[in-house]
Structure formats: C-alpha cells, structure tokens
Short mmCIF file of C-alpha atoms in Angstrom, two decimals:
data_model
loop_
_atom_site.label_atom_id
_atom_site.label_comp_id
_atom_site.label_asym_id
_atom_site.label_seq_id
_atom_site.Cartn_x
_atom_site.Cartn_y
_atom_site.Cartn_z
CA UNK A 1 144.09 86.73 112.97
CA UNK A 2 142.14 85.32 110.02
CA UNK A 3 138.80 86.83 109.12
CA UNK A 4 135.66 84.81 109.66
CA UNK A 5 134.48 82.63 106.71
CA UNK A 6 131.99 83.85 104.31
CA UNK A 7 128.39 82.44 104.60
CA UNK A 8 126.69 82.12 101.19
CA UNK A 9 123.03 81.41 101.17
CA UNK A 10 121.21 79.48 98.43
CA UNK A 11 120.09 82.74 96.83
CA UNK A 12 123.70 84.09 96.91
CA UNK A 13 124.98 80.82 95.25
CA UNK A 14 122.19 81.02 92.65
CA UNK A 15 123.11 84.60 91.81
CA UNK A 16 126.76 83.73 91.05
CA UNK A 17 125.76 80.50 89.36
CA UNK A 18 122.83 81.65 87.36
CA UNK A 19 123.34 79.26 84.54
CA UNK A 20 124.65 75.65 84.86
CA UNK A 21 126.17 76.11 81.36
CA UNK A 22 128.89 78.18 83.06
CA UNK A 23 130.02 74.97 84.72
CA UNK A 24 130.46 72.95 81.49
CA UNK A 25 133.92 74.04 80.44
CA UNK A 26 135.54 73.57 83.88
CA UNK A 27 133.72 70.44 84.67
CA UNK A 28 134.86 68.86 81.29
CA UNK A 29 138.43 69.76 82.46
CA UNK A 30 137.73 68.25 85.91
CA UNK A 31 136.40 64.99 84.59
CA UNK A 32 139.39 64.52 82.25
CA UNK A 33 141.79 65.36 85.10
CA UNK A 34 140.09 62.89 87.51
CA UNK A 35 140.24 60.13 84.80
CA UNK A 36 144.04 61.00 84.31
CA UNK A 37 145.04 59.45 87.70
CA UNK A 38 147.67 61.13 89.80
CA UNK A 39 148.85 63.12 86.94
CA UNK A 40 145.48 64.85 86.70
CA UNK A 41 145.96 66.60 90.13
CA UNK A 42 142.66 65.51 91.65
CA UNK A 43 142.65 63.97 95.01
CA UNK A 44 139.16 62.54 95.72
CA UNK A 45 138.45 59.45 97.95
CA UNK A 46 135.12 57.65 97.57
CA UNK A 47 132.55 59.48 99.66
CA UNK A 48 131.94 58.17 103.16
CA UNK A 49 128.30 57.40 103.85
CA UNK A 50 127.03 57.06 107.37
CA UNK A 51 123.59 55.65 107.94
CA UNK A 52 121.18 57.36 110.24
CA UNK A 53 119.14 54.18 110.67
CA UNK A 54 116.45 55.51 113.12
CA UNK A 55 115.30 58.06 110.48
CA UNK A 56 116.13 56.00 107.25
CA UNK A 57 118.67 58.68 106.39
CA UNK A 58 122.24 59.03 105.38
CA UNK A 59 125.03 61.56 105.89
CA UNK A 60 127.64 61.70 103.19
CA UNK A 61 131.11 63.34 103.38
CA UNK A 62 132.72 64.28 100.14
CA UNK A 63 136.19 65.87 100.28
CA UNK A 64 138.17 66.71 97.11
CA UNK A 65 141.26 68.87 96.15
CA UNK A 66 141.75 69.99 92.50
CA UNK A 67 145.22 71.28 91.66
CA UNK A 68 143.82 73.01 88.38
CA UNK A 69 141.69 75.45 90.46
CA UNK A 70 143.97 74.98 93.61
CA UNK A 71 140.80 74.54 95.50
CA UNK A 72 139.98 72.32 98.47
CA UNK A 73 136.41 71.49 99.60
CA UNK A 74 134.31 69.16 101.67
CA UNK A 75 130.68 68.70 100.87
CA UNK A 76 128.38 67.37 103.57
CA UNK A 77 125.15 65.87 102.09
CA UNK A 78 122.28 64.30 103.88
CA UNK A 79 119.71 62.19 101.95
CA UNK A 80 116.59 60.41 103.24
CA UNK A 81 115.04 57.28 101.71
CA UNK A 82 111.38 57.45 100.89
CA UNK A 83 111.04 61.01 102.22
CA UNK A 84 107.41 62.30 101.93
CA UNK A 85 106.97 64.33 98.70
CA UNK A 86 104.56 66.50 100.56
CA UNK A 87 107.17 67.53 103.03
CA UNK A 88 108.55 71.11 102.75
CA UNK A 89 111.96 69.53 103.60
CA UNK A 90 113.88 68.35 100.63
CA UNK A 91 115.06 64.72 100.50
CA UNK A 92 118.59 65.87 99.78
CA UNK A 93 120.27 68.69 101.53
CA UNK A 94 124.03 69.89 101.27
CA UNK A 95 126.60 72.32 102.54
CA UNK A 96 129.98 72.97 100.93
CA UNK A 97 133.02 74.05 102.90
CA UNK A 98 135.67 75.85 100.92
CA UNK A 99 139.22 76.05 102.36
CA UNK A 100 142.37 77.88 101.49
CA UNK A 101 144.55 74.96 100.36
CA UNK A 102 147.85 76.54 101.27
CA UNK A 103 147.11 76.79 105.07
CA UNK A 104 143.72 75.10 105.58
CA UNK A 105 141.87 78.30 106.52
CA UNK A 106 138.02 77.93 106.15
CA UNK A 107 137.08 80.53 103.41
CA UNK A 108 133.47 79.98 103.04
CA UNK A 109 130.38 77.99 104.12
CA UNK A 110 127.89 77.90 101.28
CA UNK A 111 124.61 76.30 100.43
CA UNK A 112 125.24 73.15 98.60
CA UNK A 113 121.77 72.39 97.26
CA UNK A 114 121.97 74.75 94.32
CA UNK A 115 125.64 73.51 93.50
CA UNK A 116 124.50 69.95 93.81
CA UNK A 117 121.66 70.45 91.44
CA UNK A 118 123.48 72.43 88.80
CA UNK A 119 126.73 70.54 88.73
CA UNK A 120 124.88 67.28 88.32
CA UNK A 121 122.88 68.52 85.45
CA UNK A 122 125.93 70.10 83.83
CA UNK A 123 127.74 66.67 83.97
CA UNK A 124 124.60 64.94 82.53
CA UNK A 125 124.81 67.41 79.72
CA UNK A 126 128.43 66.71 79.06
CA UNK A 127 127.61 62.97 78.95
CA UNK A 128 124.73 63.60 76.61
CA UNK A 129 126.88 65.86 74.32
CA UNK A 130 129.31 62.97 73.66
CA UNK A 131 126.87 60.06 73.97
CA UNK A 132 123.57 60.92 72.31
CA UNK A 133 122.74 59.97 68.73
CA UNK A 134 123.20 63.14 66.43
CA UNK A 135 119.53 62.91 65.32
CA UNK A 136 118.10 62.81 68.90
CA UNK A 137 114.75 64.63 68.96
CA UNK A 138 112.80 63.39 71.96
CA UNK A 139 113.92 64.08 75.68
CA UNK A 140 112.26 62.21 78.55
CA UNK A 141 112.61 63.09 82.35
CA UNK A 142 111.56 60.59 84.83
CA UNK A 143 111.13 62.38 88.18
CA UNK A 144 109.90 65.92 88.92
CA UNK A 145 111.96 67.01 91.84
CA UNK A 146 115.00 69.46 92.10
CA UNK A 147 117.18 67.58 89.67
CA UNK A 148 114.46 67.36 87.11
CA UNK A 149 114.18 71.23 87.10
CA UNK A 150 118.02 71.70 86.83
CA UNK A 151 118.35 69.09 84.06
CA UNK A 152 115.48 70.59 82.08
CA UNK A 153 117.11 74.06 82.33
CA UNK A 154 120.47 73.06 80.95
CA UNK A 155 119.26 70.49 78.47
CA UNK A 156 116.93 72.96 76.82
CA UNK A 157 119.80 75.49 76.75
CA UNK A 158 122.33 73.17 75.30
CA UNK A 159 120.25 70.98 72.86
CA UNK A 160 117.32 71.36 70.56
CA UNK A 161 114.66 68.70 71.21
CA UNK A 162 111.31 68.62 69.38
CA UNK A 163 109.54 67.14 72.31
CA UNK A 164 110.04 66.82 76.04
CA UNK A 165 108.18 64.36 78.08
CA UNK A 166 107.84 63.94 81.88
CA UNK A 167 106.65 61.19 84.27
CA UNK A 168 106.53 61.29 88.03
CA UNK A 169 105.19 58.79 90.50
CA UNK A 170 102.91 61.54 91.79
CA UNK A 171 101.24 62.86 88.59
CA UNK A 172 100.35 66.15 90.11
CA UNK A 173 104.14 67.01 90.69
CA UNK A 174 104.62 66.21 86.95
CA UNK A 175 101.84 68.45 85.94
CA UNK A 176 103.26 71.22 88.27
CA UNK A 177 106.55 70.72 86.65
CA UNK A 178 104.99 71.20 83.04
CA UNK A 179 103.12 74.26 84.15
CA UNK A 180 106.19 75.82 85.82
CA UNK A 181 108.97 75.52 83.17
CA UNK A 182 109.17 77.61 80.08
CA UNK A 183 108.40 75.47 77.00
CA UNK A 184 105.88 72.71 76.12
CA UNK A 185 106.24 69.53 78.20
CA UNK A 186 103.98 66.46 77.70
CA UNK A 187 102.93 64.79 81.07
CA UNK A 188 102.77 60.94 80.72
CA UNK A 189 100.76 58.60 82.69
CA UNK A 190 103.37 55.68 82.77
CA UNK A 191 107.11 55.25 82.44
CA UNK A 192 106.53 53.10 79.46
CA UNK A 193 104.45 55.82 77.66
CA UNK A 194 107.21 58.48 78.58
CA UNK A 195 110.22 56.46 77.36
CA UNK A 196 108.83 54.69 74.31
CA UNK A 197 110.65 56.18 71.30
CA UNK A 198 112.58 58.59 73.43
CA UNK A 199 116.15 59.51 72.28
CA UNK A 200 117.50 60.88 75.67
CA UNK A 201 116.13 59.59 79.00
CA UNK A 202 117.03 61.19 82.38
CA UNK A 203 116.17 59.25 85.57
CA UNK A 204 116.11 61.44 88.62
CA UNK A 205 113.85 59.49 90.94
CA UNK A 206 113.96 58.21 94.57
CA UNK A 207 113.33 54.69 93.19
CA UNK A 208 114.89 51.74 95.19
CA UNK A 209 113.62 49.11 92.67
CA UNK A 210 113.90 49.23 88.82
CA UNK A 211 111.33 51.49 87.09
CA UNK A 212 113.02 51.67 83.60
CA UNK A 213 113.16 48.47 81.60
CA UNK A 214 115.22 47.67 78.55
CA UNK A 215 112.34 46.36 76.51
CA UNK A 216 110.87 49.78 76.48
CA UNK A 217 114.04 51.57 75.36
CA UNK A 218 114.72 52.20 71.72
CA UNK A 219 118.12 51.03 70.29
CA UNK A 220 120.62 53.87 70.20
CA UNK A 221 118.88 55.81 73.07
CA UNK A 222 121.07 57.53 75.77
CA UNK A 223 120.23 57.41 79.39
CA UNK A 224 121.43 59.60 82.17
CA UNK A 225 120.84 57.49 85.35
CA UNK A 226 121.12 59.98 88.28
CA UNK A 227 119.16 58.37 91.14
CA UNK A 228 119.86 55.01 93.06
CA UNK A 229 122.94 56.15 94.74
CA UNK A 230 123.20 53.18 97.20
CA UNK A 231 124.37 49.77 96.53
CA UNK A 232 121.00 48.14 97.18
CA UNK A 233 118.92 50.77 95.22
CA UNK A 234 118.00 50.44 91.46
CA UNK A 235 116.41 52.65 88.79
CA UNK A 236 117.33 50.45 85.60
CA UNK A 237 116.65 46.70 85.08
CA UNK A 238 119.23 44.11 84.27
CA UNK A 239 118.30 43.87 80.61
CA UNK A 240 118.96 47.65 80.03
CA UNK A 241 122.09 47.65 82.03
CA UNK A 242 123.50 44.63 80.09
CA UNK A 243 122.37 45.75 76.60
CA UNK A 244 123.79 49.23 76.93
CA UNK A 245 127.28 50.56 76.71
CA UNK A 246 128.00 51.74 80.30
CA UNK A 247 129.66 54.91 81.21
CA UNK A 248 130.38 56.15 84.83
CA UNK A 249 131.75 59.22 86.44
CA UNK A 250 134.12 57.08 88.69
CA UNK A 251 134.62 53.44 88.27
CA UNK A 252 135.76 53.13 91.95
CA UNK A 253 132.62 54.84 93.26
CA UNK A 254 130.30 52.84 90.84
CA UNK A 255 131.69 49.53 92.08
CA UNK A 256 130.99 50.60 95.69
CA UNK A 257 127.79 52.70 95.50
CA UNK A 258 125.78 51.84 92.47
CA UNK A 259 122.99 49.19 92.85
CA UNK A 260 122.32 49.39 89.11
CA UNK A 261 126.07 48.42 88.31
CA UNK A 262 126.51 45.95 91.27
CA UNK A 263 123.28 44.10 91.12
CA UNK A 264 123.12 43.80 87.34
CA UNK A 265 126.72 42.63 87.01
CA UNK A 266 127.01 45.05 84.03
CA UNK A 267 130.50 45.73 82.72
CA UNK A 268 131.77 49.39 82.94
CA UNK A 269 133.15 50.40 79.56
CA UNK A 270 134.70 53.81 80.41
CA UNK A 271 134.66 56.82 82.76
CA UNK A 272 133.21 59.88 81.24
CA UNK A 273 136.52 61.71 81.75
CA UNK A 274 138.07 59.07 79.42
CA UNK A 275 135.71 60.03 76.73
CA UNK A 276 136.40 63.74 77.26
CA UNK A 277 140.14 63.20 76.96
CA UNK A 278 139.60 61.00 73.66
CA UNK A 279 141.12 57.81 75.12
CA UNK A 280 137.86 55.91 74.98
CA UNK A 281 135.17 56.14 72.23
CA UNK A 282 131.86 57.62 72.58
CA UNK A 283 129.49 54.79 70.98
CA UNK A 284 126.68 57.03 70.36
CA UNK A 285 125.38 54.59 67.57
CA UNK A 286 124.52 52.07 70.46
CA UNK A 287 122.28 52.28 73.49
CA UNK A 288 124.40 54.05 76.11
CA UNK A 289 123.96 54.49 79.85
CA UNK A 290 125.81 57.24 81.98
CA UNK A 291 125.55 56.26 85.55
CA UNK A 292 126.15 59.39 87.52
CA UNK A 293 126.81 59.25 91.30
CA UNK A 294 128.29 62.70 91.56
CA UNK A 295 131.87 63.56 92.44
CA UNK A 296 133.38 65.74 95.03
CA UNK A 297 135.63 67.50 92.56
CA UNK A 298 132.49 68.67 90.71
CA UNK A 299 131.43 70.39 93.96
CA UNK A 300 135.03 71.90 94.07
CA UNK A 301 134.88 73.26 90.80
CA UNK A 302 131.47 74.88 91.26
CA UNK A 303 132.25 76.13 94.73
CA UNK A 304 135.42 77.77 93.59
CA UNK A 305 133.56 79.47 90.70
CA UNK A 306 130.88 80.83 93.10
CA UNK A 307 133.48 82.06 95.54
CA UNK A 308 135.67 83.79 92.92
CA UNK A 309 132.59 85.50 91.53
CA UNK A 310 131.37 86.51 94.95
CA UNK A 311 134.75 87.75 96.21
CA UNK A 312 135.27 89.77 93.00
CA UNK A 313 132.02 91.63 93.74
CA UNK A 314 130.38 90.65 90.55
#
C-alpha cells in the first residue's frame, strides 16, 4: 500500500526554493527542450481554462511531463479579474500535484503560489539575459503585486541596474513596495514617467486594456510582458507590439491565450527556447518583447526541485 502524499505548505516550498536563481539552469534546459518538439521530451498541452462567470474568475489546469527530470505534474490555478487590491485573498492562487511518472502515484501536493512567482520571474530573467541591450542601466516595473516582488528579487541578483523605478495603479502599493524591498526604488506617478528612458520594462499588472504605449518606449528597450493572460486582455498597445521583435514562451499558447498578440496581429519571431538553443537570434539591438504566459513544464521543473530537496532532508 502506497504511503500518503506529502503536503508542502507555502513556507516549506519557500524554504526549499529560497532563491529563484536556482531555477535558471534547469528552466533554460526546459525551455530549450520544449522548443525542440517531440525530441525534447516535453509533453505539455495548452492549458485548459474554465470560466467561473458568476464570480468573474477562471480555473486553469496545466499538466506536463518532462523526460529530462522524469517528472509529471499538474498545476491547478485560479485567477480572478478585477479582484480588489484591498482583499487579503490574492488574485491568483495555485496548487501543484506531483506524481510518480512510472506508476501514477501522487507523491506530493504543494503550494503553487511560490512556485508560480519564482519560476515566472526566473524565465523573465532568462529572457532578459538574452534580449536586453548590454548597456542596460534602468529597470522599470509596472505593478506592485506578488510578481513584482519576485521579479525584483531575481533581477537585482542577476543584473546590475543603476536605477529601479516602479509604478502601480494604486500608488500606496508602489510606495509599500519601495519601502519593503532592499535597495533604492523610485516611485513614479504615471506609466509614462516610469518607462521613459527605461532599458528593461516588466509589466506585471491586472490590466485588461493597454497601459504601455510604444511612443513612450525607447528604441532598443526590452519588455517582459507577464500580465494579460486572456485572449481579450491587453497590457501593450498595437504600436509597441508591431515595432518590437516578439518572443514568446510557447507559440501555440500565445496564439490561443494572448490578447497582446492576437488583437495586435503582431508576428511572433521566436520562442525563447529557440534563442536558448541558438537556432534563432537574440536581436538585442532592437526593441524586444517577451510575452510570457507561463508554461506547465516550468512548474514541473520547480516542483521536482522542491520535492527532491524536501525528500533528501536538506
């Protein structure tokens, strides 16, 4: 008789995933494997998203198998449109189920919020490593939620920016962010003020209409677009989407889920995994956008790393 699955809380996941930087090498490999097709050993359908219309919410189901890790997971994620920023309940919540791939036994049920925040930020850091201009000095973050904190953490670990700016629709939350994190952060009163002259821009908002406009963005800037995960939601306007070289995590997912891609008609240049593999160039001298929708295999990599660390007693 199999033993009961382990239950790992957010605090336990955090203790085994103390730095997002730990995820960079295995996630680079996973991105490359995903973009290698069947030969890469990643099986990952586009996520199923079911609306909970009565409450303006969605339930996403994200299964994946990675042969490299021999790991099988499903993430269940809920996200609620226009959720009150004053609520103690986060707009996004997630749980990851880790299975033994050889026989289907459930090994662990673990908090997925920490995993989602850290793996998303780590993938953005990978994209930025390849796509930012070498002389980049100014980082701008639009949004002040969970993803803003996880992105700030890894970006200040991995890169040396001379200035960091933040904007949030609710200015008090931007000020709280600046007071909470280590290091100097300039709070900006408008998106235009925040992004003017910025070299790297991260959009981690709940916006459903464009908030970032191409006319404000300097030529050669790199944008990590993390929000707007529905086909009718936007963060970036048509001008920015069409003037930039567009990279995505998954072409199939972007053409189904990304309003920024679908509604602008922008042409996808490459998947990030193709850049990691070296089969598509990183055009860092041009304005670049990495549209991140998040992939199940990223959760698989992170969950396996957490479980291996936990089970070894580290």
